[in-house]
Coordinates of C-alpha atoms in Angstrom, one line a residue:
X1 CA 66.7 57.9 -180.2
X2 CA 68.6 60.3 -182.4
X3 CA 67.2 62.5 -185.1
X4 CA 68.4 60.4 -188.0
X5 CA 66.8 57.2 -186.5
X6 CA 63.6 59.1 -185.7
X7 CA 63.4 60.3 -189.2
X8 CA 64.0 56.8 -190.6
X9 CA 61.3 55.3 -188.3
X10 CA 58.8 58.1 -189.2
X11 CA 59.5 57.8 -192.9
X12 CA 59.1 54.0 -192.8
X13 CA 55.8 54.3 -190.9
X14 CA 54.5 56.9 -193.3
X15 CA 55.4 54.8 -196.3
X16 CA 53.6 51.7 -195.0
X17 CA 50.4 53.5 -193.7
X18 CA 49.9 56.5 -196.0
X19 CA 52.9 57.4 -198.0
X20 CA 55.3 60.3 -197.4
X21 CA 55.8 63.6 -199.2
X22 CA 58.6 64.2 -201.7
X23 CA 59.9 66.9 -199.3
X24 CA 60.4 64.4 -196.5
X25 CA 62.3 62.0 -198.8
X26 CA 64.4 64.9 -200.1
X27 CA 65.3 66.0 -196.6
X28 CA 66.3 62.5 -195.5
X29 CA 68.4 62.0 -198.6
X30 CA 70.1 65.3 -198.1
X31 CA 71.0 64.4 -194.5
X32 CA 72.5 61.1 -195.7
X33 CA 74.4 62.9 -198.5
X34 CA 75.7 65.4 -195.9
X35 CA 76.9 62.5 -193.7
X36 CA 78.7 60.8 -196.6
X37 CA 80.3 64.1 -197.6
X38 CA 81.4 64.8 -194.0
X39 CA 83.0 61.4 -193.7
X40 CA 85.5 62.4 -196.4
X41 CA 87.3 64.3 -193.6
X42 CA 88.1 60.9 -191.9
X43 CA 90.6 59.7 -194.5
X44 CA 90.9 56.1 -195.9
X45 CA 89.8 52.9 -194.2
X46 CA 92.6 51.3 -192.1
X47 CA 93.0 48.5 -189.5
X48 CA 93.9 49.5 -186.0
X49 CA 94.3 47.8 -182.6
X50 CA 92.5 48.8 -179.4
X51 CA 92.7 47.9 -175.7
X52 CA 90.6 49.6 -173.2
X53 CA 88.8 49.6 -169.9
X54 CA 85.2 50.4 -169.0
X55 CA 84.5 51.6 -165.5
X56 CA 81.7 53.1 -163.5
X57 CA 81.6 56.6 -161.8
X58 CA 83.5 55.1 -158.9
X59 CA 86.3 54.0 -161.2
X60 CA 85.4 50.3 -160.6
X61 CA 85.5 48.0 -163.7
X62 CA 82.3 46.9 -165.4
X63 CA 82.2 43.4 -166.8
X64 CA 80.1 42.1 -169.7
X65 CA 79.9 45.4 -171.5
X66 CA 79.3 45.0 -175.2
X67 CA 82.0 46.9 -177.1
X68 CA 81.7 47.7 -180.8
X69 CA 84.3 49.2 -183.2
X70 CA 83.1 49.1 -186.8
X71 CA 81.9 45.5 -187.4
X72 CA 84.0 44.1 -184.5
X73 CA 82.2 43.3 -181.2
X74 CA 83.5 41.9 -177.9
X75 CA 82.5 42.0 -174.3
X76 CA 84.6 43.2 -171.4
X77 CA 86.1 40.8 -168.9
X78 CA 86.0 40.8 -165.1
X79 CA 88.5 43.8 -165.1
X80 CA 86.3 45.8 -167.5
X81 CA 89.0 45.3 -170.2
X82 CA 88.5 44.7 -173.9
X83 CA 90.8 43.9 -176.8
X84 CA 89.9 44.4 -180.4
X85 CA 92.7 44.0 -183.0
X86 CA 92.5 44.8 -186.7
X87 CA 89.3 46.9 -186.3
X88 CA 88.2 48.6 -189.5
X89 CA 88.3 52.4 -188.8
X90 CA 89.4 55.5 -190.7
X91 CA 92.7 57.2 -190.6
X92 CA 91.5 60.2 -188.6
X93 CA 88.4 58.8 -186.9
X94 CA 87.5 55.8 -184.8
X95 CA 84.3 55.3 -182.9
X96 CA 83.9 53.0 -179.9
X97 CA 80.6 52.2 -178.3
X98 CA 79.9 50.6 -174.9
X99 CA 76.5 49.2 -173.9
X100 CA 75.1 47.4 -170.9
X101 CA 71.7 47.2 -169.3
X102 CA 71.5 49.4 -166.3
X103 CA 73.9 52.0 -167.7
X104 CA 73.6 54.9 -170.1
X105 CA 75.3 54.0 -173.4
X106 CA 78.9 55.2 -173.4
X107 CA 81.2 55.9 -176.3
X108 CA 84.5 57.4 -177.3
X109 CA 85.7 58.9 -180.6
X110 CA 89.4 59.4 -181.3
X111 CA 92.1 59.9 -184.0
X112 CA 93.6 56.4 -184.0
X113 CA 97.4 55.8 -184.0
X114 CA 99.3 53.1 -185.8
X115 CA 100.1 51.5 -182.4
X116 CA 97.7 50.0 -179.9
X117 CA 95.1 52.6 -179.0
X118 CA 94.2 52.9 -175.3
X119 CA 90.6 53.8 -174.4
X120 CA 88.9 54.4 -171.1
X121 CA 85.1 55.0 -170.9
X122 CA 83.3 55.8 -167.7
X123 CA 79.6 54.8 -167.8
X124 CA 76.8 56.5 -166.0
X125 CA 74.1 54.4 -164.1
X126 CA 70.6 54.4 -165.6
X127 CA 68.9 55.8 -162.6
X128 CA 65.4 57.3 -162.6
X129 CA 65.5 60.8 -161.3
X130 CA 61.7 61.4 -161.4
X131 CA 58.6 59.8 -162.8
X132 CA 56.1 62.0 -164.7
X133 CA 52.8 61.4 -166.5
X134 CA 52.0 61.8 -170.2
X135 CA 49.3 64.3 -171.2
X136 CA 50.4 67.0 -168.8
X137 CA 53.2 69.6 -168.6
X138 CA 56.0 68.5 -166.3
X139 CA 59.3 69.9 -165.0
X140 CA 62.2 67.7 -164.0
X141 CA 65.3 69.4 -162.4
X142 CA 68.5 68.5 -160.6
X143 CA 70.6 70.2 -157.9
X144 CA 72.3 72.7 -160.2
X145 CA 69.0 74.1 -161.5
X146 CA 69.5 72.4 -164.8
X147 CA 66.1 71.2 -165.9
X148 CA 63.7 70.1 -168.7
X149 CA 60.1 71.1 -169.2
X150 CA 58.0 68.5 -171.1
X151 CA 54.7 69.3 -172.8
X152 CA 53.4 65.7 -172.0
X153 CA 53.5 64.2 -175.6
X154 CA 55.6 61.1 -176.0
X155 CA 56.0 58.2 -178.4
X156 CA 57.9 54.9 -178.5
X157 CA 60.8 53.9 -180.7
X158 CA 58.3 52.9 -183.5
X159 CA 56.6 56.3 -183.5
X160 CA 53.5 55.1 -181.7
X161 CA 51.9 57.5 -179.3
X162 CA 52.5 56.6 -175.6
X163 CA 50.3 57.2 -172.6
X164 CA 51.2 56.5 -169.0
X165 CA 54.0 56.9 -166.6
X166 CA 57.4 58.1 -167.9
X167 CA 60.6 57.5 -166.0
X168 CA 63.1 60.3 -166.6
X169 CA 66.9 59.9 -166.2
X170 CA 68.9 63.1 -166.4
X171 CA 72.6 64.0 -166.0
X172 CA 74.3 67.3 -166.2
X173 CA 78.0 67.1 -167.2
X174 CA 79.8 70.3 -166.3
X175 CA 83.0 71.5 -168.0
X176 CA 84.7 71.5 -164.6
X177 CA 84.1 67.8 -164.0
X178 CA 87.7 66.2 -163.8
X179 CA 86.5 63.1 -165.6
X180 CA 84.7 64.8 -168.4
X181 CA 86.9 63.3 -171.1
X182 CA 85.9 59.8 -169.8
X183 CA 82.2 60.5 -169.2
X184 CA 81.2 62.4 -172.3
X185 CA 80.3 60.7 -175.6
X186 CA 82.6 60.7 -178.6
X187 CA 84.9 63.7 -178.4
X188 CA 84.5 67.4 -178.9
X189 CA 84.3 67.1 -182.6
X190 CA 81.3 68.3 -184.7
X191 CA 79.5 68.9 -188.0
X192 CA 78.0 72.4 -188.2
X193 CA 74.9 73.4 -190.3
X194 CA 77.1 74.0 -193.4
X195 CA 78.7 70.6 -193.2
X196 CA 82.1 71.9 -191.9
X197 CA 84.1 70.1 -189.2
X198 CA 84.5 72.0 -185.9
X199 CA 86.1 71.5 -182.5
X200 CA 83.9 72.5 -179.6
X201 CA 84.4 74.4 -176.4
X202 CA 81.7 73.1 -174.1
X203 CA 79.7 75.2 -171.7
X204 CA 77.9 72.2 -170.4
X205 CA 76.2 68.9 -171.6
X206 CA 73.0 67.3 -170.7
X207 CA 71.8 63.7 -171.1
X208 CA 68.1 62.8 -170.9
X209 CA 66.6 59.3 -171.3
X210 CA 62.9 58.5 -171.1
X211 CA 61.4 55.0 -170.3
X212 CA 57.9 53.7 -170.4
X213 CA 56.2 51.6 -167.8
X214 CA 57.5 48.4 -169.4
X215 CA 61.1 49.7 -169.7
X216 CA 60.8 50.7 -173.3
X217 CA 62.6 53.7 -174.6
X218 CA 60.5 56.8 -175.3
X219 CA 61.0 60.1 -177.2
X220 CA 59.3 63.4 -177.4
X221 CA 56.3 62.9 -179.8
X222 CA 56.8 64.0 -183.4
X223 CA 55.9 67.7 -183.8
X224 CA 56.4 68.5 -180.1
X225 CA 59.4 70.0 -178.3
X226 CA 60.8 70.4 -174.8
X227 CA 62.6 73.3 -173.2
X228 CA 66.0 72.7 -171.7
X229 CA 67.8 74.9 -169.2
X230 CA 71.6 74.2 -168.5
X231 CA 73.5 75.9 -165.6
X232 CA 76.6 77.8 -166.7
X233 CA 79.8 77.1 -164.7
X234 CA 80.9 80.0 -162.5
X235 CA 84.3 80.1 -164.1
X236 CA 82.7 80.5 -167.5
X237 CA 80.1 83.0 -166.6
X238 CA 82.2 86.1 -167.6
X239 CA 83.1 84.7 -171.0
X240 CA 79.8 83.0 -171.8
X241 CA 78.3 84.6 -175.0
X242 CA 74.7 85.8 -175.0
X243 CA 73.8 83.0 -177.5
X244 CA 75.5 80.0 -179.1
X245 CA 74.7 76.9 -181.2
X246 CA 73.2 73.8 -179.6
X247 CA 74.5 70.4 -180.6
X248 CA 73.2 66.9 -180.2
X249 CA 75.4 63.7 -180.3
X250 CA 74.6 61.3 -183.1
X251 CA 75.3 58.0 -181.6
X252 CA 75.1 56.2 -184.9
X253 CA 77.9 58.3 -186.3
X254 CA 80.0 59.2 -183.3
X255 CA 80.1 63.0 -183.5
X256 CA 78.1 66.1 -182.6
X257 CA 75.7 67.8 -185.0
X258 CA 74.5 71.4 -184.8
X259 CA 70.8 71.7 -184.3
X260 CA 69.2 74.9 -182.9
X261 CA 70.7 77.4 -180.4
X262 CA 70.5 78.5 -176.8
X263 CA 70.3 82.0 -175.2
X264 CA 71.8 83.1 -172.0
X265 CA 69.3 83.9 -169.3
X266 CA 71.0 84.9 -166.0
X267 CA 73.2 82.0 -165.0
X268 CA 71.7 79.6 -167.5
X269 CA 71.5 78.7 -171.2
X270 CA 67.9 78.0 -172.4
X271 CA 66.9 76.3 -175.6
X272 CA 64.3 74.1 -177.3
X273 CA 64.8 70.5 -178.5
X274 CA 62.7 68.0 -180.5
X275 CA 64.3 64.8 -179.3
X276 CA 66.6 63.6 -176.5
X277 CA 70.1 62.2 -176.4
X278 CA 73.2 64.1 -175.3
X279 CA 72.8 67.9 -175.9
X280 CA 75.8 70.3 -175.7
X281 CA 76.1 74.1 -175.5
X282 CA 79.3 74.8 -177.4
X283 CA 81.3 77.5 -179.1
X284 CA 82.7 76.1 -182.4
X285 CA 86.2 76.5 -183.8
X286 CA 88.0 75.3 -186.9
X287 CA 90.0 72.2 -186.3
X288 CA 93.4 70.7 -187.0
X289 CA 95.0 67.4 -185.9
X290 CA 97.8 67.6 -183.4
X291 CA 100.2 64.6 -183.0
X292 CA 103.1 64.1 -180.6
X293 CA 105.5 61.4 -179.3
X294 CA 106.5 61.2 -175.7
X295 CA 109.7 59.3 -174.7
X296 CA 112.1 58.9 -171.8
X297 CA 115.8 59.9 -171.8
X298 CA 116.7 56.5 -173.4
X299 CA 114.2 57.1 -176.2
X300 CA 111.7 54.6 -174.9
X301 CA 108.1 55.6 -175.6
X302 CA 106.1 56.3 -172.5
X303 CA 102.5 55.1 -172.1
X304 CA 99.6 56.7 -170.1
X305 CA 101.2 60.1 -169.9
X306 CA 98.5 62.8 -169.4
X307 CA 98.7 65.8 -171.6
X308 CA 96.4 68.8 -171.1
X309 CA 95.9 71.7 -173.5
X310 CA 94.2 74.9 -172.5
X311 CA 93.2 77.7 -174.9
X312 CA 92.6 81.3 -174.1
X313 CA 88.9 80.7 -174.7
X314 CA 88.3 78.3 -171.8
X315 CA 89.5 77.7 -168.2
X316 CA 89.2 74.0 -168.7
X317 CA 91.7 71.7 -170.5
X318 CA 91.4 69.2 -173.3
X319 CA 93.0 66.0 -172.1
X320 CA 94.8 63.2 -173.9
X321 CA 96.9 60.1 -172.8
X322 CA 99.8 58.6 -174.7
X323 CA 99.4 55.0 -176.0
X324 CA 101.9 52.2 -175.6
X325 CA 104.0 53.7 -178.4
X326 CA 104.0 57.1 -176.6
X327 CA 101.8 58.6 -179.2
X328 CA 99.1 61.2 -178.6
X329 CA 96.8 62.3 -181.5
X330 CA 93.8 64.6 -181.3
X331 CA 91.8 67.4 -182.7
X332 CA 92.4 70.9 -181.4
X333 CA 91.2 74.4 -182.3
X334 CA 93.0 75.9 -185.2
X335 CA 94.8 79.3 -185.1
X336 CA 94.9 79.5 -181.3
X337 CA 97.8 79.7 -178.9
X338 CA 97.6 76.8 -176.4
X339 CA 99.2 76.0 -173.1
X340 CA 100.4 72.4 -173.0
X341 CA 101.0 70.8 -169.6
X342 CA 102.4 67.3 -169.1
X343 CA 101.6 65.8 -165.7
X344 CA 103.1 63.2 -163.4
X345 CA 100.9 60.4 -162.2
X346 CA 98.5 60.8 -159.2
X347 CA 100.7 58.8 -156.8
X348 CA 103.5 61.3 -157.4
X349 CA 101.2 64.2 -156.5
X350 CA 99.8 64.8 -160.0
X351 CA 102.1 67.8 -160.4
X352 CA 103.2 69.3 -163.8
X353 CA 106.3 67.7 -165.3
X354 CA 106.6 70.4 -167.9
X355 CA 104.6 73.4 -169.3
X356 CA 105.0 75.0 -172.7
X357 CA 103.2 77.2 -175.2
X358 CA 102.4 75.8 -178.6
X359 CA 100.6 77.2 -181.7
X360 CA 98.9 78.7 -183.4
X361 CA 98.5 76.0 -186.0
X362 CA 96.5 76.5 -189.3
X363 CA 97.2 73.0 -190.6
X364 CA 97.8 69.5 -189.1
X365 CA 101.0 69.4 -187.1
X366 CA 103.3 66.9 -185.5
X367 CA 105.4 68.3 -182.6
X368 CA 109.0 67.5 -182.1
X369 CA 109.6 64.4 -179.9
X370 CA 108.9 65.3 -176.2
X371 CA 111.5 63.9 -173.8
X372 CA 110.5 63.4 -170.2
X373 CA 113.5 64.2 -168.0
X374 CA 112.3 65.3 -164.5
X375 CA 113.6 64.4 -161.1
X376 CA 110.1 64.0 -159.8
X377 CA 109.6 60.8 -161.7
X378 CA 111.5 57.8 -162.9
X379 CA 110.8 55.8 -166.1
X380 CA 110.9 52.1 -166.7
X381 CA 109.8 49.4 -169.1
X382 CA 107.8 46.6 -167.6
X383 CA 108.4 43.6 -169.7
X384 CA 108.0 39.8 -169.6
X385 CA 106.3 36.8 -171.2
X386 CA 102.8 35.5 -170.7
X387 CA 102.1 31.8 -171.3
X388 CA 99.0 29.6 -171.5
X389 CA 98.5 26.5 -169.3
X390 CA 100.3 24.4 -171.9
X391 CA 103.3 26.7 -171.9
X392 CA 102.6 28.1 -175.4
X393 CA 102.5 31.8 -175.9
X394 CA 99.3 33.8 -175.1
X395 CA 98.2 35.2 -178.5
X396 CA 95.4 37.4 -177.3
X397 CA 95.8 38.7 -173.8
X398 CA 97.0 41.5 -171.6
X399 CA 98.7 42.3 -168.4
X400 CA 97.2 44.7 -165.9
X401 CA 99.5 46.9 -163.9
X402 CA 98.0 48.3 -160.7
X403 CA 99.9 51.3 -159.4
X404 CA 98.5 53.8 -156.9
X405 CA 94.8 54.1 -157.7
X406 CA 95.3 53.5 -161.5
X407 CA 95.1 50.4 -163.7
X408 CA 97.3 50.2 -166.8
X409 CA 96.4 47.5 -169.3
X410 CA 99.0 46.5 -171.8
X411 CA 98.4 44.1 -174.7
X412 CA 100.4 40.8 -175.2
X413 CA 101.9 40.1 -178.6
X414 CA 102.8 36.4 -179.2
X415 CA 103.4 36.0 -175.4
X416 CA 105.5 39.2 -175.0
X417 CA 104.4 42.3 -173.2
X418 CA 106.2 45.6 -172.8
X419 CA 104.8 48.7 -171.1
X420 CA 106.9 51.9 -170.8
X421 CA 105.7 54.2 -168.0
X422 CA 106.7 56.6 -165.3
X423 CA 106.6 56.0 -161.6
X424 CA 107.4 57.8 -158.3
X425 CA 110.7 56.8 -156.8
X426 CA 109.4 57.3 -153.3
X427 CA 106.7 54.7 -153.9
X428 CA 107.9 52.0 -156.4
X429 CA 105.6 49.1 -155.4
X430 CA 103.0 47.8 -157.8
X431 CA 101.1 44.6 -158.6
X432 CA 100.6 42.9 -162.0
X433 CA 98.3 40.2 -163.2
X434 CA 98.2 38.5 -166.6
X435 CA 95.1 37.5 -168.5
X436 CA 94.5 35.1 -171.4
X437 CA 91.6 36.9 -173.1
X438 CA 90.6 33.9 -175.3
X439 CA 90.7 31.2 -172.7
X440 CA 89.6 33.3 -169.7
X441 CA 92.6 32.1 -167.7
X442 CA 94.6 34.4 -165.4
X443 CA 97.8 34.5 -163.3
X444 CA 97.8 35.3 -159.7
X445 CA 98.1 38.9 -158.6
X446 CA 101.8 39.3 -158.0
X447 CA 103.7 42.0 -156.1
X448 CA 106.6 43.8 -157.8
X449 CA 108.9 46.8 -157.4
X450 CA 109.8 49.1 -160.3
X451 CA 113.4 49.2 -161.3
X452 CA 114.9 51.6 -163.9
X453 CA 115.4 51.4 -166.8
X454 CA 113.9 47.9 -167.0
X455 CA 111.5 46.1 -164.7
X456 CA 111.9 42.5 -165.8
X457 CA 108.9 40.4 -164.8
X458 CA 110.1 37.1 -166.3
X459 CA 107.7 34.5 -167.5
X460 CA 104.1 34.0 -166.1
X461 CA 101.5 31.4 -166.7
X462 CA 97.8 32.2 -167.1
X463 CA 96.7 29.1 -165.4
X464 CA 94.1 29.7 -162.6
X465 CA 94.9 26.4 -160.9
X466 CA 98.5 27.3 -160.3
X467 CA 98.9 28.7 -156.8
X468 CA 102.7 29.2 -156.9
X469 CA 105.5 28.9 -159.4
X470 CA 109.2 29.5 -160.1
X471 CA 110.3 30.2 -163.7
X472 CA 113.8 30.9 -165.0
X473 CA 115.7 30.9 -168.3
X474 CA 119.4 30.6 -168.9
X475 CA 120.6 32.2 -172.2
X476 CA 118.3 31.2 -175.0
X477 CA 117.7 27.7 -173.6
X478 CA 114.1 26.5 -173.0
X479 CA 112.2 28.1 -170.2
X480 CA 112.2 26.2 -166.9
X481 CA 108.8 26.3 -165.2
X482 CA 108.3 24.7 -161.8
X483 CA 104.8 24.5 -160.3
X484 CA 105.3 21.5 -157.9
X485 CA 107.7 20.6 -155.2
X486 CA 108.2 24.1 -154.0
X487 CA 109.0 25.2 -150.4
X488 CA 109.8 28.6 -149.1
X489 CA 111.1 29.3 -145.7
X490 CA 112.7 32.0 -143.5
X491 CA 115.8 31.9 -141.3
X492 CA 117.4 28.8 -142.6
X493 CA 121.1 27.8 -142.1
X494 CA 123.0 26.8 -145.2
X495 CA 126.6 25.9 -144.2
X496 CA 128.3 29.0 -143.1
X497 CA 125.6 31.3 -144.3
X498 CA 122.6 32.2 -142.1
X499 CA 119.9 33.1 -144.5
X500 CA 116.8 35.2 -144.1
X501 CA 115.1 33.5 -147.1
X502 CA 115.3 30.1 -148.7
X503 CA 113.3 29.0 -151.8
X504 CA 113.5 25.4 -153.1
X505 CA 111.9 24.4 -156.4
X506 CA 112.3 20.7 -157.2
X507 CA 109.7 20.1 -159.9
X508 CA 109.5 16.5 -160.8
X509 CA 112.3 14.0 -160.2
X510 CA 113.1 13.7 -163.9
X511 CA 112.6 17.3 -164.9
X512 CA 116.1 18.5 -164.1
X513 CA 114.7 21.9 -163.3
X514 CA 115.6 22.1 -159.6
X515 CA 116.7 25.4 -158.3
X516 CA 117.7 27.0 -154.9
X517 CA 117.4 30.7 -154.1
X518 CA 119.2 31.6 -150.9
X519 CA 119.3 35.1 -149.3
X520 CA 120.7 36.4 -146.1
X521 CA 117.8 38.9 -145.9
X522 CA 114.1 38.8 -146.2
X523 CA 113.5 42.5 -146.1
X524 CA 111.9 43.7 -149.4
X525 CA 114.2 45.8 -151.6
X526 CA 116.6 45.8 -154.5
X527 CA 119.8 43.7 -153.9
X528 CA 123.0 42.6 -155.6
X529 CA 124.5 39.2 -155.1
X530 CA 126.1 40.4 -151.9
X531 CA 122.8 39.2 -150.4
X532 CA 121.6 36.3 -152.6
X533 CA 122.9 33.2 -154.3
X534 CA 121.4 30.7 -156.8
X535 CA 122.1 27.0 -157.4
X536 CA 120.5 24.7 -159.8
X537 CA 121.1 21.8 -162.2
X538 CA 120.8 24.0 -165.3
X539 CA 122.4 27.0 -163.6
X540 CA 125.4 25.7 -161.8
X541 CA 126.2 27.8 -158.8
X542 CA 125.9 31.6 -158.7
X543 CA 127.5 32.4 -155.3
X544 CA 127.9 35.6 -153.5
X545 CA 131.6 35.5 -154.5
X546 CA 130.8 34.8 -158.2
X547 CA 131.7 37.3 -160.9
X548 CA 128.2 38.3 -161.9
X549 CA 125.8 41.1 -162.3
X550 CA 122.7 39.3 -161.2
X551 CA 120.4 41.6 -159.2
X552 CA 117.4 40.6 -157.0
X553 CA 114.2 42.4 -156.5
X554 CA 112.4 41.1 -153.4
X555 CA 109.0 42.8 -153.6
X556 CA 107.1 41.0 -150.9
X557 CA 108.0 38.7 -148.0
X558 CA 104.6 37.6 -146.6
X559 CA 103.7 35.8 -143.4
X560 CA 103.3 32.0 -143.3
X561 CA 100.7 31.1 -145.9
X562 CA 101.2 34.4 -147.8
X563 CA 103.3 35.1 -150.9
X564 CA 107.0 35.7 -151.4
X565 CA 107.5 37.6 -154.7
X566 CA 111.0 37.8 -156.1
X567 CA 112.6 38.5 -159.5
X568 CA 116.2 38.2 -160.6
X569 CA 118.2 38.9 -163.8
X570 CA 121.7 39.5 -165.0
X571 CA 124.8 37.7 -166.1
X572 CA 127.3 35.3 -164.4
X573 CA 130.3 33.1 -165.1
X574 CA 130.2 29.4 -164.7
X575 CA 133.0 27.2 -163.3
X576 CA 134.9 27.2 -166.7
X577 CA 134.6 31.0 -167.1
X578 CA 131.8 31.0 -169.7
X579 CA 129.4 33.9 -169.3
X580 CA 125.6 33.3 -169.2
X581 CA 122.5 35.4 -168.9
X582 CA 119.7 34.5 -166.5
X583 CA 116.2 35.9 -165.8
X584 CA 113.6 34.5 -163.4
X585 CA 110.7 35.0 -161.1
X586 CA 109.4 33.3 -158.0
X587 CA 105.8 33.7 -156.8
X588 CA 105.7 31.2 -153.9
X589 CA 103.7 30.6 -150.7
X590 CA 105.7 30.9 -147.5
X591 CA 105.7 27.6 -145.6
X592 CA 107.4 28.6 -142.3

């Protein structure tokens, strides 16, 4: 329980039983007034859209996590993904909480953008490190030497004294932890004792949670304290000051508050606390808001680009990721020179794309547009349409791109999805799956290959019962969607052409949607019409000899009983010389 909640519970108990002093009421009112005053830094109320993923420490998705943003609440799906649109937040501050039994509560605070905001929260397991007894002094420590000394006095959430066994969970989050930005609560944004906003440079965080024998949450008893000792990272030892403020995370408000201090004793910071939540040893700095836009060479915004900022005061970076609109917003230390590094994705070696020096900034700043033009990576826009089982557009859903060891969720708007991202040309294979968030329906997981500048997915149906399909559209005519009468073979003879691939999609006898896709290769790759032809009742005949620009992307050619994944798009001329555009996708099971 946090200090504000503890004060409230104590005050209420005092009022009912014996009445409280005017001084206590005055202190509580002053805290509330300070919080209201501090919230003026956040700007006006606005509506913003969010999509995010909740994972465990192994980066595996966690389902059925309760997500709250303002008054909006949802639960994560089987991919750990959540979507909240039109959430009521503030111009410069949004607070997202994640809660599930068996895990320590997670959260994220951020400066929201006008586009869809991407959030990733990594939740820690609620594991008991040690069980101690009330009424006696106890020490609980972990491998790093980080520890807590309890005096043995505890109470429950209602302020009632507790006697018995106490289960202690403890976690030390070091500044060198690569996933610190996903594990820590909120962000490194704080209110100091004078009510001023600060950015923090952490020297280590600690989370402690106490549980009684019935699983109930406990706290240090009112009027008692515990001593905390936090190991200092080796890389920070030389620059660690002899003392610094101590901060606790207020999980009702979403930011850190100054309370007490720590002193340096050898390789450790030591301090005293009166309650437990997250505690943070930090050097505070004045803050400004930094904004930037990241695009490719054709001015398409790039999503999920990692940006790291390092100041002269810390060896460890602040990390941000661009949203679907290529925007990165965040709070940074004012009046400091910062090194900004933009990284490629892990599968490309996670090497720097560019490094530059920015700052110092004394006021909020928007950088000039950053253009990614680097031979290490290629850029593309993954786009397509997502339908419900009845072929109407998905209104609340997403697609999940899995590339390398990363998942990239992208929201769907009225059936359409578009995700601009970078990829490694030496490894351009990825999978994609679509999800109807409202109806809990999904597509199959389909294999694709990135193409630049556009990776055209075509039209997919979120219908769990559909094992295979072919979809295609000519010009602006209605979409043709075939889910029955499909065969897919290898090594068929078609007249004078010996093919390596044949896909037939008949649909129903009266649908008029039949289509043939013939290829003289079944080796995955990107091909022009020198390798493939298409014939269909609504298409006519797109032959190898036709005047056309139709390209084919054969992502996978599986064994019998496995999937063949193929997309195609471009323009062609019919038999009277009229030009048409076509786009399509085949996700079919190989028959022989």
